[in-house]
């Protein structure tokens, strides 16, 4: 590796043994937040493990792409790679998050307008189809490529060099700098990003409507209200005409029983 500059870590530090160890620890801790999110979901709406894997694996592929793209871009120049990686990461977590949200909304509108059911994020069919998951992974990866391209163009704007010089220059220890850049800050920001993006691309069980026999849209709340009214209403399954006949027959019998009897005396 090249000698460490006056400020920041040296070239190749991000791909060194200590840097790779921090990246593996970051991946383990960051994706554990997605597992925590699943257990925080209500039991009635909690995703099966297969659906959860399909949802979170899209984020895993996108996050790995962004991470290695940032590592590659940070080692392209002779500037401090740690501060350059941190700048890339901060832009991904701010402007990039907005671009991801916009991309998911635009792609979701297009696939719903074209009636591509299996390309709607979170919809995999019943039973879940791997082909739908692959198609959604490709769409999400294209969104991440778009996001990283825009962020790279933003970095071409002059003025970022001064920020790089003061961002981590006060930290004398390069390993401490790596811990902050590759683990502490990414873990906090990634946990928030994963939670938000997972809510964007998962199936919206609470808002999903059901189609009844007549073709009208019925929400789960309306269906529960209707069922409760039926349960609370009196039983009207018997035939009204038969009940009326039975009642009239009972009245006739009672009247016959009340009629006086006469005896014929000779």
Short mmCIF file of C-alpha atoms in Angstrom, two decimals:
data_model
loop_
_atom_site.label_atom_id
_atom_site.label_comp_id
_atom_site.label_asym_id
_atom_site.label_seq_id
_atom_site.Cartn_x
_atom_site.Cartn_y
_atom_site.Cartn_z
CA UNK A 1 0.00 0.00 0.00
CA UNK A 2 1.06 3.55 -0.62
CA UNK A 3 2.28 5.55 2.36
CA UNK A 4 -0.34 7.28 4.40
CA UNK A 5 -0.77 10.98 3.60
CA UNK A 6 -0.62 13.74 6.17
CA UNK A 7 -4.37 13.55 6.69
CA UNK A 8 -6.58 10.51 6.30
CA UNK A 9 -5.88 6.87 5.57
CA UNK A 10 -3.58 5.59 2.86
CA UNK A 11 -4.45 4.22 -0.56
CA UNK A 12 -5.75 0.65 -0.43
CA UNK A 13 -6.70 0.87 3.25
CA UNK A 14 -10.36 0.20 2.46
CA UNK A 15 -9.49 -3.18 0.91
CA UNK A 16 -6.92 -4.15 3.51
CA UNK A 17 -7.42 -6.98 6.00
CA UNK A 18 -8.75 -4.70 8.72
CA UNK A 19 -11.00 -2.85 6.27
CA UNK A 20 -12.52 -6.07 4.91
CA UNK A 21 -13.15 -7.30 8.47
CA UNK A 22 -14.99 -4.08 9.27
CA UNK A 23 -17.07 -4.40 6.08
CA UNK A 24 -18.12 -7.96 6.96
CA UNK A 25 -19.07 -6.87 10.49
CA UNK A 26 -21.01 -3.93 9.04
CA UNK A 27 -22.99 -6.21 6.70
CA UNK A 28 -23.88 -8.56 9.57
CA UNK A 29 -25.02 -5.80 11.91
CA UNK A 30 -26.82 -3.73 9.28
CA UNK A 31 -28.94 -6.58 7.92
CA UNK A 32 -29.81 -7.68 11.44
CA UNK A 33 -31.96 -4.55 11.58
CA UNK A 34 -34.12 -6.01 8.80
CA UNK A 35 -34.65 -9.15 10.86
CA UNK A 36 -35.57 -6.97 13.84
CA UNK A 37 -38.03 -5.10 11.63
CA UNK A 38 -39.74 -8.36 10.68
CA UNK A 39 -40.29 -9.30 14.33
CA UNK A 40 -41.64 -5.81 15.02
CA UNK A 41 -44.40 -6.33 12.43
CA UNK A 42 -47.85 -7.34 13.77
CA UNK A 43 -48.30 -11.10 13.83
CA UNK A 44 -51.30 -10.92 11.50
CA UNK A 45 -49.23 -9.05 8.88
CA UNK A 46 -45.80 -10.59 9.50
CA UNK A 47 -44.17 -11.80 6.28
CA UNK A 48 -43.24 -15.46 5.88
CA UNK A 49 -39.52 -16.11 5.81
CA UNK A 50 -39.52 -16.71 2.05
CA UNK A 51 -41.27 -13.40 1.33
CA UNK A 52 -38.99 -11.63 3.81
CA UNK A 53 -35.95 -13.07 2.05
CA UNK A 54 -37.26 -11.96 -1.35
CA UNK A 55 -37.83 -8.43 -0.03
CA UNK A 56 -34.57 -7.99 1.86
CA UNK A 57 -32.34 -9.68 -0.72
CA UNK A 58 -33.13 -6.88 -3.17
CA UNK A 59 -31.75 -4.41 -0.66
CA UNK A 60 -28.73 -6.63 -0.07
CA UNK A 61 -27.88 -6.68 -3.78
CA UNK A 62 -28.36 -2.92 -4.08
CA UNK A 63 -26.36 -2.16 -0.94
CA UNK A 64 -23.46 -4.36 -2.05
CA UNK A 65 -23.42 -2.62 -5.42
CA UNK A 66 -23.35 0.84 -3.80
CA UNK A 67 -20.70 -0.20 -1.28
CA UNK A 68 -18.24 -1.63 -3.79
CA UNK A 69 -18.89 1.25 -6.17
CA UNK A 70 -17.94 3.67 -3.37
CA UNK A 71 -14.81 1.65 -2.55
CA UNK A 72 -13.81 1.59 -6.22
CA UNK A 73 -14.42 5.32 -6.71
CA UNK A 74 -12.56 6.19 -3.50
CA UNK A 75 -9.37 4.43 -4.68
CA UNK A 76 -9.39 6.01 -8.14
CA UNK A 77 -7.82 9.27 -7.03
CA UNK A 78 -4.82 10.15 -4.91
CA UNK A 79 -7.02 11.90 -2.38
CA UNK A 80 -7.73 10.50 1.06
CA UNK A 81 -9.89 7.38 0.29
CA UNK A 82 -11.51 7.35 3.74
CA UNK A 83 -12.88 10.88 3.53
CA UNK A 84 -13.89 10.36 -0.11
CA UNK A 85 -15.76 7.18 0.84
CA UNK A 86 -17.47 9.03 3.68
CA UNK A 87 -18.55 11.82 1.32
CA UNK A 88 -19.97 9.24 -1.10
CA UNK A 89 -21.79 7.53 1.72
CA UNK A 90 -23.29 10.75 3.10
CA UNK A 91 -24.52 11.70 -0.37
CA UNK A 92 -26.02 8.22 -0.80
CA UNK A 93 -27.86 8.57 2.51
CA UNK A 94 -29.29 12.02 1.70
CA UNK A 95 -29.64 12.83 -1.99
CA UNK A 96 -29.37 9.15 -2.91
CA UNK A 97 -32.24 8.24 -0.58
CA UNK A 98 -34.45 10.76 -2.35
CA UNK A 99 -33.44 9.34 -5.74
CA UNK A 100 -34.21 5.78 -4.58
CA UNK A 101 -37.64 6.84 -3.34
CA UNK A 102 -38.34 8.61 -6.63
CA UNK A 103 -37.11 5.62 -8.64
CA UNK A 104 -39.28 3.15 -6.71
CA UNK A 105 -42.35 5.36 -7.19
CA UNK A 106 -41.75 5.82 -10.93
CA UNK A 107 -41.03 2.12 -11.56
CA UNK A 108 -44.06 1.06 -9.49
CA UNK A 109 -46.31 3.40 -11.48
CA UNK A 110 -44.99 2.11 -14.81
CA UNK A 111 -45.38 -1.60 -13.99
CA UNK A 112 -48.88 -1.04 -12.59
CA UNK A 113 -49.86 1.02 -15.64
CA UNK A 114 -48.56 -1.74 -17.93
CA UNK A 115 -50.22 -4.37 -15.72
CA UNK A 116 -46.96 -6.26 -15.09
CA UNK A 117 -48.22 -7.86 -11.89
CA UNK A 118 -45.10 -9.83 -11.01
CA UNK A 119 -42.89 -6.74 -11.33
CA UNK A 120 -44.76 -4.85 -8.61
CA UNK A 121 -42.39 -4.63 -5.62
CA UNK A 122 -43.45 -7.11 -2.95
CA UNK A 123 -45.80 -9.13 -5.19
CA UNK A 124 -44.46 -12.60 -5.99
CA UNK A 125 -47.62 -14.56 -6.76
CA UNK A 126 -49.29 -17.38 -4.88
CA UNK A 127 -47.26 -19.51 -4.44
CA UNK A 128 -44.27 -17.10 -4.62
CA UNK A 129 -42.41 -17.31 -7.92
CA UNK A 130 -38.62 -16.96 -8.17
CA UNK A 131 -39.02 -15.37 -11.62
CA UNK A 132 -40.93 -12.45 -10.06
CA UNK A 133 -38.16 -11.99 -7.48
CA UNK A 134 -35.46 -11.99 -10.19
CA UNK A 135 -37.35 -9.40 -12.23
CA UNK A 136 -37.80 -7.13 -9.21
CA UNK A 137 -34.10 -7.52 -8.31
CA UNK A 138 -33.15 -6.33 -11.80
CA UNK A 139 -35.47 -3.33 -11.53
CA UNK A 140 -34.13 -2.39 -8.10
CA UNK A 141 -30.53 -2.76 -9.28
CA UNK A 142 -31.26 -0.42 -12.21
CA UNK A 143 -32.59 2.12 -9.70
CA UNK A 144 -29.35 1.84 -7.72
CA UNK A 145 -27.26 2.28 -10.88
CA UNK A 146 -29.23 5.44 -11.67
CA UNK A 147 -28.72 6.71 -8.11
CA UNK A 148 -24.97 6.05 -8.11
CA UNK A 149 -24.55 7.70 -11.52
CA UNK A 150 -26.21 10.89 -10.31
CA UNK A 151 -24.13 10.92 -7.10
CA UNK A 152 -20.92 10.47 -9.13
CA UNK A 153 -21.88 13.45 -11.29
CA UNK A 154 -22.53 15.52 -8.18
CA UNK A 155 -19.02 14.70 -6.92
CA UNK A 156 -17.58 16.30 -10.05
CA UNK A 157 -18.76 19.69 -8.78
CA UNK A 158 -15.73 21.69 -7.48
CA UNK A 159 -15.50 22.25 -3.75
CA UNK A 160 -15.50 18.72 -2.38
CA UNK A 161 -11.70 18.71 -1.99
CA UNK A 162 -11.80 21.28 0.81
CA UNK A 163 -14.39 19.21 2.62
CA UNK A 164 -12.17 16.14 2.29
CA UNK A 165 -9.25 17.98 3.86
CA UNK A 166 -11.17 18.92 7.01
CA UNK A 167 -13.57 15.98 7.32
CA UNK A 168 -11.27 13.47 9.03
CA UNK A 169 -8.07 15.43 9.34
CA UNK A 170 -8.39 15.74 13.13
CA UNK A 171 -8.16 11.95 13.63
CA UNK A 172 -4.48 10.92 13.99
CA UNK A 173 -5.02 7.14 14.09
CA UNK A 174 -5.76 5.59 10.64
CA UNK A 175 -7.40 2.49 12.15
CA UNK A 176 -9.76 4.64 14.22
CA UNK A 177 -10.54 6.53 11.05
CA UNK A 178 -11.38 3.26 9.29
CA UNK A 179 -13.67 2.23 12.16
CA UNK A 180 -15.57 5.49 11.93
CA UNK A 181 -15.78 5.47 8.12
CA UNK A 182 -16.42 1.78 7.49
CA UNK A 183 -18.47 0.77 10.54
CA UNK A 184 -19.85 3.39 12.97
CA UNK A 185 -21.32 5.93 10.55
CA UNK A 186 -22.45 3.36 7.91
CA UNK A 187 -24.14 1.17 10.53
CA UNK A 188 -26.25 4.02 11.92
CA UNK A 189 -27.21 5.38 8.50
CA UNK A 190 -27.71 1.96 6.89
CA UNK A 191 -30.03 0.83 9.68
CA UNK A 192 -32.28 3.82 8.98
CA UNK A 193 -32.04 3.42 5.20
CA UNK A 194 -32.80 -0.31 5.27
CA UNK A 195 -35.82 0.23 7.50
CA UNK A 196 -37.23 2.98 5.24
CA UNK A 197 -36.52 1.24 1.91
CA UNK A 198 -37.95 -2.06 3.18
CA UNK A 199 -41.19 -0.23 3.99
CA UNK A 200 -41.20 1.15 0.43
CA UNK A 201 -40.71 -2.12 -1.44
CA UNK A 202 -42.63 -4.56 0.78
CA UNK A 203 -46.21 -5.54 0.09
CA UNK A 204 -48.68 -3.18 1.74
CA UNK A 205 -50.88 -5.64 3.63
CA UNK A 206 -52.74 -2.96 5.50
CA UNK A 207 -53.76 -1.13 2.33
CA UNK A 208 -54.49 -4.20 0.23
CA UNK A 209 -58.14 -4.43 -0.82
CA UNK A 210 -60.02 -7.59 -1.63
CA UNK A 211 -62.38 -8.23 -4.51
CA UNK A 212 -65.71 -9.75 -3.59
CA UNK A 213 -68.00 -11.87 -5.75
CA UNK A 214 -69.92 -8.91 -7.19
CA UNK A 215 -66.69 -7.25 -8.32
CA UNK A 216 -66.78 -4.37 -5.86
CA UNK A 217 -63.78 -3.43 -3.78
CA UNK A 218 -64.12 -4.31 -0.12
CA UNK A 219 -61.61 -3.22 2.48
CA UNK A 220 -60.75 -5.50 5.41
CA UNK A 221 -62.27 -3.03 7.90
CA UNK A 222 -65.55 -2.89 5.98
CA UNK A 223 -65.62 -6.67 5.76
CA UNK A 224 -65.08 -7.02 9.52
CA UNK A 225 -67.87 -4.47 10.19
CA UNK A 226 -70.28 -6.33 7.94
CA UNK A 227 -69.43 -9.65 9.56
CA UNK A 228 -70.00 -8.22 13.03
CA UNK A 229 -73.39 -6.85 11.97
CA UNK A 230 -74.40 -10.26 10.63
CA UNK A 231 -73.33 -11.95 13.83
CA UNK A 232 -75.25 -9.48 15.95
CA UNK A 233 -78.45 -9.55 13.81
CA UNK A 234 -81.29 -12.00 14.62
CA UNK A 235 -81.50 -15.25 12.71
CA UNK A 236 -83.72 -14.73 9.64
CA UNK A 237 -83.04 -17.99 7.84
CA UNK A 238 -86.41 -19.60 8.39
CA UNK A 239 -89.32 -19.24 5.94
CA UNK A 240 -91.63 -16.42 6.92
CA UNK A 241 -94.70 -18.00 5.27
CA UNK A 242 -94.19 -21.27 7.09
CA UNK A 243 -93.78 -19.44 10.37
CA UNK A 244 -97.00 -17.53 9.75
CA UNK A 245 -98.86 -20.78 8.98
CA UNK A 246 -97.51 -22.36 12.12
CA UNK A 247 -98.56 -19.40 14.21
CA UNK A 248 -102.05 -19.31 12.62
CA UNK A 249 -102.38 -23.05 13.19
CA UNK A 250 -101.54 -22.62 16.81
CA UNK A 251 -104.14 -19.85 17.16
CA UNK A 252 -106.77 -22.04 15.45
CA UNK A 253 -106.04 -24.95 17.74
CA UNK A 254 -106.29 -22.78 20.79
CA UNK A 255 -109.62 -21.36 19.64
CA UNK A 256 -111.02 -24.87 19.05
CA UNK A 257 -109.96 -25.84 22.48
CA UNK A 258 -111.75 -22.81 23.91
CA UNK A 259 -115.09 -23.47 22.07
CA UNK A 260 -117.82 -24.75 24.47
CA UNK A 261 -119.12 -28.29 24.11
CA UNK A 262 -122.85 -29.09 23.93
CA UNK A 263 -124.71 -32.20 25.04
CA UNK A 264 -127.89 -33.46 23.34
CA UNK A 265 -130.47 -34.53 25.90
CA UNK A 266 -133.35 -36.77 24.78
#
